[in-house]
Tab-separated table of C-alpha atoms in Angstrom:
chain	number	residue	atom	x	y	z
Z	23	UNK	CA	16.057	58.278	-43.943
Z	24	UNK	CA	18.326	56.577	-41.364
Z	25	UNK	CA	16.394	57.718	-38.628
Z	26	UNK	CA	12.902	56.098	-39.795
Z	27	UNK	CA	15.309	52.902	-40.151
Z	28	UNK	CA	16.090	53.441	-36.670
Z	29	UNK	CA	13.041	53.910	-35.793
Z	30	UNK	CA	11.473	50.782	-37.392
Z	31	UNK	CA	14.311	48.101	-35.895
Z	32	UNK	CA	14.014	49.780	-32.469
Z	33	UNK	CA	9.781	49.261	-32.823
Z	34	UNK	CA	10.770	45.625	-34.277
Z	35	UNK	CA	12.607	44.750	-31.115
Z	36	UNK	CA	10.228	46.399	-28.597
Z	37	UNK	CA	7.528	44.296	-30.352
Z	38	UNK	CA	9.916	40.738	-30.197
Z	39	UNK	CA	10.652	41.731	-26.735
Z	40	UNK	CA	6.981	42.272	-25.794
Z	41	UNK	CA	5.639	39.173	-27.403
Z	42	UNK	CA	8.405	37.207	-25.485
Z	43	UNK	CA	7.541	38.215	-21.999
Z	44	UNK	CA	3.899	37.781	-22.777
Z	45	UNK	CA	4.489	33.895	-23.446
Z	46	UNK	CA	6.262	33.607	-20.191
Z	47	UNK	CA	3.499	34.458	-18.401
Z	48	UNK	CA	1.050	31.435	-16.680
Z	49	UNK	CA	-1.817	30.435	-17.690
Z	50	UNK	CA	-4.212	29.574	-14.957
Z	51	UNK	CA	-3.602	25.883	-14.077
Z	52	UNK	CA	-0.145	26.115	-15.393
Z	53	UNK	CA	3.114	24.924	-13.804
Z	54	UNK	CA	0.423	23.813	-10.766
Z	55	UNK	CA	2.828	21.143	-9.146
Z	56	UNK	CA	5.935	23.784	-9.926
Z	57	UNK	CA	3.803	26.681	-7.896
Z	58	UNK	CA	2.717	24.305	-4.829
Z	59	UNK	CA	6.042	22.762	-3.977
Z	60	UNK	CA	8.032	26.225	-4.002
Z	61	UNK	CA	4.751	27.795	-2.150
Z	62	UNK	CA	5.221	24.678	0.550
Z	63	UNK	CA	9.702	24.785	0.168
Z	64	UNK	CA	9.056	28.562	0.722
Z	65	UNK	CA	6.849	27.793	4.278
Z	66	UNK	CA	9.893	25.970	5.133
Z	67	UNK	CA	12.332	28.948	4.957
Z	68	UNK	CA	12.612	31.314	7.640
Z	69	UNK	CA	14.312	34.780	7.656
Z	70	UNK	CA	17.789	33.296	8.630
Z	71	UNK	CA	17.699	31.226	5.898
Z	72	UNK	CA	17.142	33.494	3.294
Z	73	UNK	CA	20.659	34.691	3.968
Z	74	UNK	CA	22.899	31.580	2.649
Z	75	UNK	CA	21.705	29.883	-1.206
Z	76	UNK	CA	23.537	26.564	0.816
Z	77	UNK	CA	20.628	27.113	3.159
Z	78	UNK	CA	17.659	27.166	0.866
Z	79	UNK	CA	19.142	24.388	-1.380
Z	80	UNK	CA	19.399	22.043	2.210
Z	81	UNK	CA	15.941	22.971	2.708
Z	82	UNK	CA	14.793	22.378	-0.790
Z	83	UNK	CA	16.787	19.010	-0.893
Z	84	UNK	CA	15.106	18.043	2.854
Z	85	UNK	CA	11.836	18.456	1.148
Z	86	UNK	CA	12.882	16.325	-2.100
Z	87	UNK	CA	13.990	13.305	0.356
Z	88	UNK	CA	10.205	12.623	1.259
Z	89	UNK	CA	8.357	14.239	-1.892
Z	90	UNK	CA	6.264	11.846	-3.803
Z	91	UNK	CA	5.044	10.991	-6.870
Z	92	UNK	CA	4.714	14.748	-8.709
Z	93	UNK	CA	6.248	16.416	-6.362
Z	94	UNK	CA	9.436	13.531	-6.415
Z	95	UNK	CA	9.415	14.393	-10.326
Z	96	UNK	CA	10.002	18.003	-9.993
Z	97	UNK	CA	12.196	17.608	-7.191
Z	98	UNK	CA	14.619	15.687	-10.225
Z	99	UNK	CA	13.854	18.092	-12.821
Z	100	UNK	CA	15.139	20.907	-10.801
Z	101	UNK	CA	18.082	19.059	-9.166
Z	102	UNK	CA	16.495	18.078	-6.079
Z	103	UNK	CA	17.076	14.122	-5.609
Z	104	UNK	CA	20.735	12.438	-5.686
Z	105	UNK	CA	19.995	11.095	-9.242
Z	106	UNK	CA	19.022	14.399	-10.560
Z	107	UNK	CA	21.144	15.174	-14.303
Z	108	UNK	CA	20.239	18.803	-14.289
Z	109	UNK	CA	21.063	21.445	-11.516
Z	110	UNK	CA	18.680	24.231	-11.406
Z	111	UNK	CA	18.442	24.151	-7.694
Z	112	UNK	CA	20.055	27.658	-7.638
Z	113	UNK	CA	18.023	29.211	-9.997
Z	114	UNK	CA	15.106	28.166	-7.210
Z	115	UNK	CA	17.229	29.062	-4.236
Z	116	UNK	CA	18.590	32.627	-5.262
Z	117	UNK	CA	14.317	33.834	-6.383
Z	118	UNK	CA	13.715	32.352	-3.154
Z	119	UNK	CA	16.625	34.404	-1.523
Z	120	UNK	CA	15.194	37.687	-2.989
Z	121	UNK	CA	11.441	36.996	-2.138
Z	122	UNK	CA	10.352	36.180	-5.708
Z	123	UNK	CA	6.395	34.851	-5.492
Z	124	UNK	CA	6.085	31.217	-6.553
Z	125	UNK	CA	4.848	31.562	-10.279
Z	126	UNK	CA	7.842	33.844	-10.953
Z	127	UNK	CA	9.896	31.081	-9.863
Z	128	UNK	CA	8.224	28.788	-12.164
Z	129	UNK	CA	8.249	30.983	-15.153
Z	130	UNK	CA	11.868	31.299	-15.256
Z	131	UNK	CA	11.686	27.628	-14.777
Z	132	UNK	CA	9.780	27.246	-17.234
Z	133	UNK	CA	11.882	28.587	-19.790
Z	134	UNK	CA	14.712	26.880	-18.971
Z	135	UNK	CA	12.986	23.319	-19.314
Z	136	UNK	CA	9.431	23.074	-20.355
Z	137	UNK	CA	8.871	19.799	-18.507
Z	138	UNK	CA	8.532	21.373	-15.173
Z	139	UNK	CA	5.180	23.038	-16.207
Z	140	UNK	CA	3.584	20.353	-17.899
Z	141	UNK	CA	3.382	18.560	-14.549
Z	142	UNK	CA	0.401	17.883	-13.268
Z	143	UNK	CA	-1.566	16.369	-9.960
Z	144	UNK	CA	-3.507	13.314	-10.179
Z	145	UNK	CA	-7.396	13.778	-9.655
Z	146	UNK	CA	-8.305	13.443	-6.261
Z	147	UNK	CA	-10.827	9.913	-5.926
Z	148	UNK	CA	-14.027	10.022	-4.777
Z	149	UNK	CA	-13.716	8.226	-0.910
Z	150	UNK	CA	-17.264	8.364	-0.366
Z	151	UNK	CA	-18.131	6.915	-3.348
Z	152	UNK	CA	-15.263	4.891	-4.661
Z	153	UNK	CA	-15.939	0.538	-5.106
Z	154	UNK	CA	-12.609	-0.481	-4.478
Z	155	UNK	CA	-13.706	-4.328	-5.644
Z	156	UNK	CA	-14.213	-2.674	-8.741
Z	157	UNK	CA	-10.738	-1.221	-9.276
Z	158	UNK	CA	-7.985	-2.659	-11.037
Z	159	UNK	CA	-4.461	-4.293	-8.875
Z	160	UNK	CA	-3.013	-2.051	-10.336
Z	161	UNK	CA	-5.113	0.680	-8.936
Z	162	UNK	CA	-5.203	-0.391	-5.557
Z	163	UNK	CA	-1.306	-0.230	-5.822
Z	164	UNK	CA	-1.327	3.352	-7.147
Z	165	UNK	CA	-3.274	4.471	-3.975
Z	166	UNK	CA	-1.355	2.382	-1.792
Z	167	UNK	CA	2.277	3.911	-3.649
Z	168	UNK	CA	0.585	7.214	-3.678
Z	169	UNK	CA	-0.342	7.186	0.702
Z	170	UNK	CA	3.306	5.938	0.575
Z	171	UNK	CA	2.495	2.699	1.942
Z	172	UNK	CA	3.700	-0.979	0.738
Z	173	UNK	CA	1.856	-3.970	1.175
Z	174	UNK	CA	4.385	-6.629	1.156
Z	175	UNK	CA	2.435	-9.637	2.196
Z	176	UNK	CA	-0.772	-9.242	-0.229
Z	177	UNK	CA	-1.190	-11.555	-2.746
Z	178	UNK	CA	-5.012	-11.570	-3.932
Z	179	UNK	CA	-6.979	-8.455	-4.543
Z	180	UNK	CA	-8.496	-8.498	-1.224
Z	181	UNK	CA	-5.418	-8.164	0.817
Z	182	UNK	CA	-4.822	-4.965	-1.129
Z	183	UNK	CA	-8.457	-3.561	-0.703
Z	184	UNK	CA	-8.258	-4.886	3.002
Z	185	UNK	CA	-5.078	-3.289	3.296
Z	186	UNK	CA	-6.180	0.128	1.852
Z	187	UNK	CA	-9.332	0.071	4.353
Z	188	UNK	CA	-6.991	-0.556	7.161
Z	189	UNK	CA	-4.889	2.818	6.291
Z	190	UNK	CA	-8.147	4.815	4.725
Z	191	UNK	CA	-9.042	6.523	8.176
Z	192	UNK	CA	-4.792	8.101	8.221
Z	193	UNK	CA	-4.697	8.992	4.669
Z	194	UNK	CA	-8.381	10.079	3.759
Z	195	UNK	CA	-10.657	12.935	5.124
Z	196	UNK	CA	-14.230	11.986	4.687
């Protein structure tokens, strides 16, 4: 009798433990900004660096200095930017350390804050057949905030459109 007891709780905790590895796993789409930055952070590491976590995290905060927008958010969810609260920047260096692929990285990530995969990219606009008269201020601003660009002395619509036609040809591939 205590064997088939045994038998059942060690079945009951294969079955937990399967069920919880399967809901780590991506789903296609998932964790896209996560996967991109540690694919591009992971470009940035050569073989000498892979030797020293201090390394990797000076890369991975390098990279967080100029990330924008998306990329700036998971930079602070992962400890990345001066006024990060969290510090998960080792789990990120040591998988990087030991070769881990990118959506590894994430899924541990992912378990340890479920913020990091629900970020996503902006849709891409359509250059050739985008009416910037049409768009919002706001808008314009995005685009401009999003190229990284200010326009300080626009005041009207215009000098924001005229301003984003100036810089369209350095930002845009048509």
């Amino acid at each position: 009798m205590n064997v088939w007891v045994a038998l059942c709780v060690w079945i009951g905790a294969c079955i937990v433990l399967l069920s919880q590895t399967a809901e780590a796993k991506l789903k296609e789409g998932e964790c896209e900004v996560c996967v991109k930055v540690v694919e591009k952070i992971e470009k940035m590491v050569d073989e000498k660096d892979r030797k020293s976590e201090e390394n990797i995290e000076n890369i991975i905060r390098k990279f967080c200095k100029k990330a924008l927008n998306k990329e700036e958010r998971f930079c602070y969810y992962i400890g990345g930017t001066a006024d990060a609260a969290t510090r998960t920047l080792d789990q990120v260096s040591k998988k990087l350390m030991s070769y881990y692929p990118a959506e590894k990285i994430c899924e541990n990530l992912k378990k340890s804050d479920s913020q990091i995969c629900e970020l996503k990219y902006d849709k891409p606009l359509d250059w050739k057949n985008i009416n910037l008269k049409k768009m919002k201020v706001k808008e314009l601003k995005k685009i401009l905030s999003d190229w990284g660009e200010t326009c300080k002395a626009c005041t009207e619509k215009q000098d924001f459109i005229k301003r984003i036609e100036d810089l369209k040809h350095k930002h845009v591939e048509l």
